[in-house]
Amino acid sequence: MNIAEIIAWKRDGEELSAQQIAWVVDQFAHGKIADAQMSALAMAIFFQDMTIDETIQLTSSMLHSGKRLTWPDSDRPKLDKHSTGGIGDKISLPLAPVWAALGIDVPMISGRGLGPTGGTLDKLESIPGFQVNLSREAMVKVVRAVGCVIVSASDDFAPADKRLYALRDVTGTVASIPLITASILSKKLSEGLDALIMDIKWGSGAFMKQRAKALELANRIVAVARQLGTPTRAILTDMNQPIGRMIGNACEVHEALEILEGCGPADTRELTMVLATHGLLSVGLETQWASAWRQVEMVLDNGAAREKFSEMVRAQEGDLNQFNRSFQRYPIVAPVDGWIQRFDCEKFGYAIIEMGGGRKQASDQLDFRCGIELLVEVGNKIQRGQPLLYLLDHPQPSARVLEILQQAIFITEHPPVSSTGEAPWLLVEQNETT
Ligand code: URA
């Protein structure tokens, strides 16, 4: 086969065959296709899209570029959740131990910050000593001992995705539905799961700004994962407000601990419970929503999930006794009287990057302690001089940080018009695209 012909074929809107896709991924994974050629193919896919069959083949080939976990002598169901990333999204931290406390194994491969959205691994590394780079064997050992682990993808898992993602990141080809689908699923399905829960974000704090696009992605992911043998449910969540009050690294771990201690912000607890309940139903541990919900509530309120989180941290060499849960607070106040009309949520993420809590370059060292505690919500009436947010452990914000924060919060003289009445989350179980 000839890569130049395959690129031209896709560029002209033709469908690639399963053999062509398998060949490309295999050659690319073995370093036999130049980065320039693979980038050109990614751009052709970006503009021409892929059919469901092509997306299935791409995902399957990328999955098989690496190893896949198997769990031959374990009878606990294997489950994971993937979020496409949003501002303040710390849900993986309470969710994994909730499932583990209820008899489910969670071998979670997670990521670092991507653009303005934070990464679960960065958050966990704010706990002194916490190790995210575990070998496959060590990862399996923690799952067997504790029931949950959260690690970065080692080179064993979907190496073709690692290389392709690095190219997409620098060639403007991230936001492509078939490429995102293959990228996420090639990693997640290598965990050897019985089921997968997807949290697809849309809105100003997500990389899919439009709900319709997020729905398209949800449908594609659900269809492809099912074809490849992993039952998958997706919910769509609105990211026009951050999740919870805390945005950053250490402060988000603190808020996750609050959820595990039976308190914390209502939206964060509710989203954790919604995702956890879907998980129990999808692996068949429960058949009724209400009883599954009660199980989740029980382990959040009786300390069982909190204990699992502590066990996981210890197993990954972290020390929660050294983790400081108090933060110095520096208020940013409202410049005028008015109403919170809306947030440009991703600006909070960019402010965190500017403060040093996120990366501009892959090699940047993070300041885990800096963060934002948001004190207001859309629709709140506010008065001049009232604190809108606290900067955490960041006493001297630069002019640029203050400018970005000013762009994040829209204050108007009149109350905002009421919401559209859309469900805050929408479940995608049916394949609506085929
Ligand atoms: N996360 C991934 O792992 N891959 C993508 O392509 C986008 C988000």
Short mmCIF file of C-alpha atoms and ligand atoms in Angstrom, two decimals:
data_model
loop_
_atom_site.label_atom_id
_atom_site.label_comp_id
_atom_site.label_asym_id
_atom_site.label_seq_id
_atom_site.Cartn_x
_atom_site.Cartn_y
_atom_site.Cartn_z
CA MET A 1 0.00 0.00 0.00
CA ASN A 2 1.01 3.60 -0.52
CA ILE A 3 0.44 6.23 2.19
CA ALA A 4 0.33 9.12 -0.29
CA GLU A 5 -2.53 7.42 -2.16
CA ILE A 6 -4.39 6.75 1.09
CA ILE A 7 -4.07 10.41 2.14
CA ALA A 8 -5.34 11.56 -1.27
CA TRP A 9 -8.24 9.07 -1.14
CA LYS A 10 -9.40 10.44 2.24
CA ARG A 11 -8.74 14.04 1.17
CA ASP A 12 -11.17 13.48 -1.71
CA GLY A 13 -13.89 12.26 0.66
CA GLU A 14 -13.67 8.53 -0.08
CA GLU A 15 -14.16 5.81 2.52
CA LEU A 16 -11.01 3.97 3.64
CA SER A 17 -11.14 0.19 3.77
CA ALA A 18 -10.50 -1.77 6.97
CA GLN A 19 -7.25 -3.05 5.41
CA GLN A 20 -6.04 0.44 4.59
CA ILE A 21 -6.72 1.71 8.13
CA ALA A 22 -5.11 -1.33 9.80
CA TRP A 23 -2.07 -0.93 7.57
CA VAL A 24 -1.67 2.79 8.28
CA VAL A 25 -1.92 2.36 12.06
CA ASP A 26 0.49 -0.58 12.05
CA GLN A 27 3.06 1.23 9.90
CA PHE A 28 2.72 4.44 11.94
CA ALA A 29 3.12 2.57 15.24
CA HIS A 30 6.33 1.03 13.87
CA GLY A 31 7.73 4.40 12.79
CA LYS A 32 7.35 3.62 9.06
CA ILE A 33 5.06 6.55 8.24
CA ALA A 34 6.52 10.05 8.53
CA ASP A 35 4.94 12.49 10.97
CA ALA A 36 4.18 14.87 8.07
CA GLN A 37 2.21 12.15 6.26
CA MET A 38 0.29 11.11 9.37
CA SER A 39 -0.51 14.77 10.10
CA ALA A 40 -1.79 15.19 6.53
CA LEU A 41 -4.02 12.14 6.97
CA ALA A 42 -5.30 13.51 10.30
CA MET A 43 -6.16 16.78 8.56
CA ALA A 44 -7.95 14.91 5.75
CA ILE A 45 -9.96 12.99 8.38
CA PHE A 46 -10.63 16.26 10.21
CA PHE A 47 -12.27 17.76 7.11
CA GLN A 48 -13.86 14.65 5.59
CA ASP A 49 -14.93 12.81 8.79
CA MET A 50 -15.13 9.01 8.90
CA THR A 51 -18.02 6.60 8.69
CA ILE A 52 -18.91 4.49 11.72
CA ASP A 53 -17.16 1.50 10.10
CA GLU A 54 -13.98 3.50 9.51
CA THR A 55 -14.09 4.82 13.10
CA ILE A 56 -14.52 1.28 14.45
CA GLN A 57 -11.54 0.07 12.41
CA LEU A 58 -9.37 3.03 13.45
CA THR A 59 -10.22 2.49 17.12
CA SER A 60 -9.65 -1.24 16.92
CA SER A 61 -6.30 -0.85 15.14
CA MET A 62 -5.11 1.73 17.67
CA LEU A 63 -6.28 -0.46 20.55
CA HIS A 64 -4.35 -3.41 19.11
CA SER A 65 -1.20 -1.33 18.67
CA GLY A 66 -0.65 -2.02 22.38
CA LYS A 67 -1.49 -4.50 25.08
CA ARG A 68 -4.87 -5.06 26.67
CA LEU A 69 -5.44 -5.98 30.30
CA THR A 70 -7.23 -9.24 30.99
CA TRP A 71 -8.64 -10.27 34.32
CA PRO A 72 -8.82 -14.07 34.15
CA ASP A 73 -9.14 -14.89 37.84
CA SER A 74 -11.25 -12.00 39.05
CA ASP A 75 -15.02 -12.04 39.41
CA ARG A 76 -15.43 -8.36 40.27
CA PRO A 77 -16.80 -6.32 37.36
CA LYS A 78 -14.37 -3.91 35.68
CA LEU A 79 -15.67 -0.42 35.04
CA ASP A 80 -14.32 3.01 34.20
CA LYS A 81 -15.49 6.53 33.42
CA HIS A 82 -14.02 9.00 30.98
CA SER A 83 -14.77 12.69 30.90
CA THR A 84 -13.91 14.81 27.89
CA GLY A 85 -12.71 17.44 30.37
CA GLY A 86 -14.23 20.50 31.95
CA ILE A 87 -13.38 23.31 34.33
CA GLY A 88 -13.38 22.08 37.93
CA ASP A 89 -14.00 18.48 36.86
CA LYS A 90 -12.66 16.43 39.77
CA ILE A 91 -15.33 13.72 39.58
CA SER A 92 -12.93 10.82 38.89
CA LEU A 93 -11.43 11.32 42.36
CA PRO A 94 -14.57 10.45 44.35
CA LEU A 95 -16.09 8.19 41.68
CA ALA A 96 -13.35 5.54 41.48
CA PRO A 97 -13.39 4.84 45.25
CA VAL A 98 -17.22 4.87 45.35
CA TRP A 99 -17.27 2.05 42.79
CA ALA A 100 -14.43 0.21 44.53
CA ALA A 101 -16.34 0.39 47.83
CA LEU A 102 -19.33 -1.20 46.08
CA GLY A 103 -17.44 -4.21 44.72
CA ILE A 104 -16.36 -2.89 41.31
CA ASP A 105 -12.76 -2.77 40.08
CA VAL A 106 -11.68 0.50 38.45
CA PRO A 107 -8.40 0.32 36.47
CA MET A 108 -8.49 3.99 35.48
CA ILE A 109 -6.03 5.33 32.90
CA SER A 110 -6.22 9.08 33.12
CA GLY A 111 -4.64 12.18 31.63
CA ARG A 112 -2.93 15.46 32.38
CA GLY A 113 -4.29 18.93 31.77
CA LEU A 114 -5.29 19.55 28.18
CA GLY A 115 -5.60 23.21 27.17
CA PRO A 116 -7.57 25.07 29.83
CA THR A 117 -9.08 21.94 31.39
CA GLY A 118 -7.19 20.39 34.28
CA GLY A 119 -6.03 16.78 34.40
CA THR A 120 -6.80 14.15 37.04
CA LEU A 121 -3.14 13.09 37.18
CA ASP A 122 -1.97 16.64 37.91
CA LYS A 123 -4.55 16.91 40.69
CA LEU A 124 -3.44 13.65 42.28
CA GLU A 125 0.22 14.67 42.10
CA SER A 126 -0.61 17.53 44.47
CA ILE A 127 -0.72 14.81 47.18
CA PRO A 128 2.89 14.45 48.39
CA GLY A 129 4.49 11.27 47.07
CA PHE A 130 1.58 10.18 44.84
CA GLN A 131 2.85 8.07 41.90
CA VAL A 132 0.90 8.05 38.63
CA ASN A 133 3.53 6.25 36.52
CA LEU A 134 2.92 2.63 37.42
CA SER A 135 3.92 -0.36 35.31
CA ARG A 136 1.11 -2.54 33.99
CA GLU A 137 1.93 -5.15 36.64
CA ALA A 138 1.92 -2.61 39.48
CA MET A 139 -1.36 -1.16 38.23
CA VAL A 140 -2.99 -4.59 38.26
CA LYS A 141 -1.62 -5.24 41.75
CA VAL A 142 -3.22 -2.07 43.14
CA VAL A 143 -6.55 -2.91 41.50
CA ARG A 144 -6.48 -6.38 43.06
CA ALA A 145 -5.52 -5.04 46.51
CA VAL A 146 -7.68 -1.91 46.67
CA GLY A 147 -10.26 -2.06 43.87
CA CYS A 148 -9.23 1.18 42.16
CA VAL A 149 -6.13 2.81 40.72
CA ILE A 150 -5.62 6.02 38.74
CA VAL A 151 -2.53 6.05 36.51
CA SER A 152 -1.10 7.56 33.34
CA ALA A 153 -1.10 5.45 30.16
CA SER A 154 2.16 3.52 30.08
CA ASP A 155 3.75 2.84 26.67
CA ASP A 156 2.05 -0.56 26.75
CA PHE A 157 -1.39 0.95 26.16
CA ALA A 158 -2.37 2.19 22.68
CA PRO A 159 1.09 3.54 21.71
CA ALA A 160 -0.29 4.59 18.30
CA ASP A 161 -2.59 7.02 20.11
CA LYS A 162 0.27 8.52 22.07
CA ARG A 163 2.16 9.33 18.86
CA LEU A 164 -0.90 10.45 16.92
CA TYR A 165 -2.19 12.61 19.77
CA ALA A 166 1.15 14.45 19.96
CA LEU A 167 0.84 15.26 16.24
CA ARG A 168 -2.82 16.30 16.49
CA ASP A 169 -1.99 18.58 19.37
CA VAL A 170 0.36 20.65 17.19
CA THR A 171 -1.49 20.44 13.85
CA GLY A 172 -4.94 21.73 14.78
CA THR A 173 -6.57 18.31 14.39
CA VAL A 174 -7.71 17.57 17.96
CA ALA A 175 -11.38 18.50 17.52
CA SER A 176 -12.31 15.71 15.10
CA ILE A 177 -15.06 13.32 16.18
CA PRO A 178 -13.56 10.11 14.69
CA LEU A 179 -10.06 10.99 15.95
CA ILE A 180 -11.31 11.80 19.46
CA THR A 181 -13.40 8.62 19.50
CA ALA A 182 -10.48 6.42 18.49
CA SER A 183 -8.11 8.20 20.85
CA ILE A 184 -10.28 7.89 23.95
CA LEU A 185 -11.57 4.39 23.29
CA SER A 186 -8.22 2.88 22.28
CA LYS A 187 -6.94 3.75 25.75
CA LYS A 188 -10.07 2.98 27.76
CA LEU A 189 -10.85 -0.34 26.07
CA SER A 190 -7.29 -1.51 26.71
CA GLU A 191 -8.25 -1.69 30.40
CA GLY A 192 -10.30 -4.84 29.72
CA LEU A 193 -13.60 -3.32 30.90
CA ASP A 194 -17.05 -4.83 31.30
CA ALA A 195 -18.59 -1.39 30.82
CA LEU A 196 -17.65 2.23 30.29
CA ILE A 197 -19.39 5.44 31.36
CA MET A 198 -18.69 8.56 29.31
CA ASP A 199 -19.22 12.09 30.56
CA ILE A 200 -19.28 14.30 27.48
CA LYS A 201 -18.98 17.97 28.31
CA TRP A 202 -20.28 20.87 26.30
CA GLY A 203 -20.34 24.63 26.84
CA SER A 204 -17.90 27.42 27.54
CA GLY A 205 -15.79 25.28 29.89
CA ALA A 206 -15.48 22.29 27.53
CA PHE A 207 -13.66 21.79 24.26
CA MET A 208 -16.99 21.02 22.53
CA LYS A 209 -18.71 24.40 22.78
CA GLN A 210 -21.96 23.26 21.19
CA ARG A 211 -24.31 20.71 22.66
CA ALA A 212 -25.15 19.31 19.22
CA LYS A 213 -21.46 18.50 18.61
CA ALA A 214 -21.18 16.88 22.03
CA LEU A 215 -24.23 14.76 21.24
CA GLU A 216 -22.65 13.70 17.94
CA LEU A 217 -19.48 12.68 19.80
CA ALA A 218 -21.50 10.81 22.43
CA ASN A 219 -23.37 8.86 19.77
CA ARG A 220 -20.19 7.97 17.91
CA ILE A 221 -18.39 6.81 21.07
CA VAL A 222 -21.34 4.73 22.29
CA ALA A 223 -21.76 3.10 18.87
CA VAL A 224 -18.07 2.30 18.40
CA ALA A 225 -17.50 1.02 21.95
CA ARG A 226 -20.49 -1.28 21.71
CA GLN A 227 -19.38 -2.66 18.35
CA LEU A 228 -16.03 -3.43 19.95
CA GLY A 229 -17.76 -5.29 22.78
CA THR A 230 -17.83 -2.82 25.66
CA PRO A 231 -21.31 -1.66 26.72
CA THR A 232 -21.10 2.11 27.07
CA ARG A 233 -23.41 4.83 28.32
CA ALA A 234 -22.75 8.51 27.79
CA ILE A 235 -24.19 11.46 29.61
CA LEU A 236 -23.92 15.01 28.35
CA THR A 237 -23.13 17.64 30.96
CA ASP A 238 -23.39 21.39 30.78
CA MET A 239 -20.05 23.10 31.42
CA ASN A 240 -21.25 26.69 31.29
CA GLN A 241 -20.57 26.77 35.03
CA PRO A 242 -17.55 25.11 36.65
CA ILE A 243 -18.18 21.89 38.56
CA GLY A 244 -18.13 22.70 42.27
CA ARG A 245 -16.43 25.79 43.68
CA MET A 246 -12.77 24.84 43.43
CA ILE A 247 -10.61 25.11 40.29
CA GLY A 248 -6.95 24.11 40.46
CA ASN A 249 -5.07 21.05 41.64
CA ALA A 250 -4.70 20.71 45.45
CA CYS A 251 -7.94 22.62 46.04
CA GLU A 252 -9.85 20.21 43.76
CA VAL A 253 -8.46 17.24 45.71
CA HIS A 254 -9.69 18.99 48.87
CA GLU A 255 -13.16 19.38 47.34
CA ALA A 256 -13.17 15.74 46.20
CA LEU A 257 -12.33 14.75 49.80
CA GLU A 258 -15.31 16.82 50.96
CA ILE A 259 -17.55 14.79 48.63
CA LEU A 260 -16.07 11.58 50.03
CA GLU A 261 -16.78 12.88 53.52
CA GLY A 262 -20.48 13.27 52.72
CA CYS A 263 -20.45 17.02 52.19
CA GLY A 264 -19.11 19.40 49.49
CA PRO A 265 -21.01 21.30 46.79
CA ALA A 266 -24.39 19.86 45.79
CA ASP A 267 -23.65 19.81 42.02
CA THR A 268 -20.41 17.89 42.51
CA ARG A 269 -22.05 15.32 44.78
CA GLU A 270 -24.97 14.97 42.38
CA LEU A 271 -22.79 14.42 39.30
CA THR A 272 -20.69 11.88 41.20
CA MET A 273 -23.87 10.07 42.20
CA VAL A 274 -25.41 10.16 38.72
CA LEU A 275 -22.27 8.68 37.13
CA ALA A 276 -21.81 6.15 39.94
CA THR A 277 -25.43 5.02 39.66
CA HIS A 278 -25.16 4.55 35.89
CA GLY A 279 -22.05 2.46 36.57
CA LEU A 280 -23.81 0.11 39.00
CA LEU A 281 -26.64 -0.38 36.51
CA SER A 282 -24.35 -0.87 33.54
CA VAL A 283 -22.37 -3.72 35.14
CA GLY A 284 -25.61 -5.29 36.45
CA LEU A 285 -24.85 -4.99 40.17
CA GLU A 286 -28.17 -3.19 40.49
CA THR A 287 -31.22 -3.19 38.24
CA GLN A 288 -33.20 -0.27 39.67
CA TRP A 289 -32.09 3.35 39.62
CA ALA A 290 -33.44 4.09 43.13
CA SER A 291 -31.70 1.22 44.88
CA ALA A 292 -28.43 1.85 43.00
CA TRP A 293 -28.65 5.53 44.02
CA ARG A 294 -29.11 4.50 47.67
CA GLN A 295 -26.02 2.25 47.53
CA VAL A 296 -23.94 5.14 46.23
CA GLU A 297 -25.36 7.47 48.87
CA MET A 298 -24.52 4.95 51.56
CA VAL A 299 -20.81 4.62 50.72
CA LEU A 300 -20.44 8.40 50.38
CA ASP A 301 -22.06 8.99 53.76
CA ASN A 302 -20.67 6.11 55.83
CA GLY A 303 -16.98 6.72 55.05
CA ALA A 304 -16.47 3.53 52.99
CA ALA A 305 -15.58 5.42 49.78
CA ARG A 306 -13.36 7.84 51.73
CA GLU A 307 -11.49 4.85 53.18
CA LYS A 308 -11.03 3.38 49.67
CA PHE A 309 -9.58 6.69 48.48
CA SER A 310 -7.08 6.64 51.37
CA GLU A 311 -6.16 3.02 50.53
CA MET A 312 -5.60 3.93 46.88
CA VAL A 313 -3.43 6.93 47.81
CA ARG A 314 -1.33 4.76 50.14
CA ALA A 315 -0.98 2.04 47.49
CA GLN A 316 0.27 4.69 45.06
CA GLU A 317 2.76 5.99 47.64
CA GLY A 318 0.91 9.20 48.44
CA ASP A 319 0.71 10.62 51.95
CA LEU A 320 -2.58 12.31 52.80
CA ASN A 321 -1.20 13.28 56.24
CA GLN A 322 1.19 15.60 54.42
CA PHE A 323 -1.57 17.04 52.26
CA ASN A 324 -2.48 20.53 53.46
CA ARG A 325 -6.20 21.17 53.16
CA SER A 326 -6.19 24.80 54.22
CA PHE A 327 -5.57 27.59 51.75
CA GLN A 328 -4.79 31.29 52.08
CA ARG A 329 -7.66 33.20 50.50
CA TYR A 330 -7.30 36.50 48.59
CA PRO A 331 -10.63 38.05 47.47
CA ILE A 332 -11.38 39.42 44.01
CA VAL A 333 -14.37 41.72 44.36
CA ALA A 334 -17.23 42.83 42.09
CA PRO A 335 -16.41 46.13 40.33
CA VAL A 336 -20.13 47.09 40.03
CA ASP A 337 -23.60 46.20 41.31
CA GLY A 338 -25.53 43.81 39.07
CA TRP A 339 -26.28 40.22 38.21
CA ILE A 340 -24.04 37.34 37.17
CA GLN A 341 -25.21 36.92 33.58
CA ARG A 342 -22.86 34.11 32.51
CA PHE A 343 -19.35 32.75 32.77
CA ASP A 344 -16.81 32.22 30.02
CA CYS A 345 -15.75 29.16 31.90
CA GLU A 346 -12.57 28.28 30.07
CA LYS A 347 -11.14 31.64 31.12
CA PHE A 348 -10.92 30.25 34.68
CA GLY A 349 -8.73 27.48 33.28
CA TYR A 350 -6.54 30.00 31.46
CA ALA A 351 -6.23 32.03 34.68
CA ILE A 352 -5.02 28.90 36.48
CA ILE A 353 -2.44 28.31 33.72
CA GLU A 354 -1.29 31.93 34.07
CA MET A 355 -1.00 31.48 37.84
CA GLY A 356 1.25 28.45 37.30
CA GLY A 357 -1.29 25.69 38.05
CA GLY A 358 -1.43 24.51 34.40
CA ARG A 359 1.08 24.14 31.59
CA LYS A 360 2.01 26.42 28.70
CA GLN A 361 4.75 23.97 27.63
CA ALA A 362 4.71 20.22 28.19
CA SER A 363 7.83 20.54 30.36
CA ASP A 364 6.41 23.20 32.76
CA GLN A 365 6.50 22.39 36.50
CA LEU A 366 3.18 23.07 38.19
CA ASP A 367 2.36 25.10 41.27
CA PHE A 368 -0.15 22.61 42.73
CA ARG A 369 -1.30 24.92 45.51
CA CYS A 370 -2.65 27.87 43.54
CA GLY A 371 -6.32 27.84 42.72
CA ILE A 372 -9.65 29.61 42.53
CA GLU A 373 -12.63 29.29 44.84
CA LEU A 374 -15.68 30.61 43.03
CA LEU A 375 -18.25 32.22 45.32
CA VAL A 376 -21.05 33.09 42.89
CA GLU A 377 -23.28 31.33 40.37
CA VAL A 378 -25.08 32.44 37.22
CA GLY A 379 -28.20 34.35 38.28
CA ASN A 380 -26.78 35.67 41.57
CA LYS A 381 -27.44 39.33 42.43
CA ILE A 382 -24.22 40.99 43.51
CA GLN A 383 -23.09 44.26 45.03
CA ARG A 384 -20.01 46.33 44.25
CA GLY A 385 -17.17 45.30 46.56
CA GLN A 386 -18.61 41.84 47.24
CA PRO A 387 -16.05 39.01 46.78
CA LEU A 388 -16.79 37.04 43.59
CA LEU A 389 -13.99 34.58 44.11
CA TYR A 390 -10.92 33.90 46.19
CA LEU A 391 -7.49 33.29 44.73
CA LEU A 392 -6.04 30.44 46.77
CA ASP A 393 -2.41 30.47 47.89
CA HIS A 394 -1.68 33.10 45.23
CA PRO A 395 -1.18 36.46 46.94
CA GLN A 396 0.16 38.49 44.05
CA PRO A 397 -1.76 37.91 40.83
CA SER A 398 -0.27 39.45 37.70
CA ALA A 399 -2.20 42.02 35.70
CA ARG A 400 -2.74 39.30 33.08
CA VAL A 401 -4.40 36.97 35.63
CA LEU A 402 -6.75 39.76 36.72
CA GLU A 403 -7.55 40.62 33.11
CA ILE A 404 -8.43 37.00 32.29
CA LEU A 405 -10.61 36.70 35.39
CA GLN A 406 -12.43 39.87 34.44
CA GLN A 407 -13.22 38.28 31.06
CA ALA A 408 -14.50 35.12 32.80
CA ILE A 409 -17.43 36.74 34.62
CA PHE A 410 -20.13 38.71 32.80
CA ILE A 411 -22.01 41.12 35.05
CA THR A 412 -25.09 42.96 33.75
CA GLU A 413 -27.57 45.42 35.18
CA HIS A 414 -30.49 43.02 34.68
CA PRO A 415 -31.07 39.45 35.85
CA PRO A 416 -30.30 36.80 33.20
CA VAL A 417 -33.20 35.31 31.27
CA SER A 418 -34.16 31.96 32.73
CA SER A 419 -32.55 28.78 31.43
CA THR A 420 -33.64 26.97 28.28
CA GLY A 421 -35.34 24.25 30.28
CA GLU A 422 -33.03 21.59 28.84
CA ALA A 423 -32.25 18.64 31.08
CA PRO A 424 -28.92 19.30 32.85
CA TRP A 425 -27.75 15.94 31.61
CA LEU A 426 -28.87 13.79 28.79
CA LEU A 427 -28.25 10.07 28.61
CA VAL A 428 -27.14 8.60 25.29
CA GLU A 429 -27.73 4.88 25.19
CA GLN A 430 -29.13 4.46 21.71
CA ASN A 431 -27.04 4.73 18.63
CA GLU A 432 -28.76 7.58 16.81
CA THR A 433 -26.20 7.92 14.06
CA THR A 434 -26.55 4.63 12.21
N1 URA B 1 -8.83 13.10 25.12
C1 URA B 1 -8.14 12.09 24.51
O1 URA B 1 -7.65 11.18 25.13
N2 URA B 1 -8.06 12.15 23.16
C2 URA B 1 -8.62 13.13 22.42
O2 URA B 1 -8.49 13.09 21.22
C3 URA B 1 -9.32 14.16 23.08
C4 URA B 1 -9.42 14.11 24.45
#
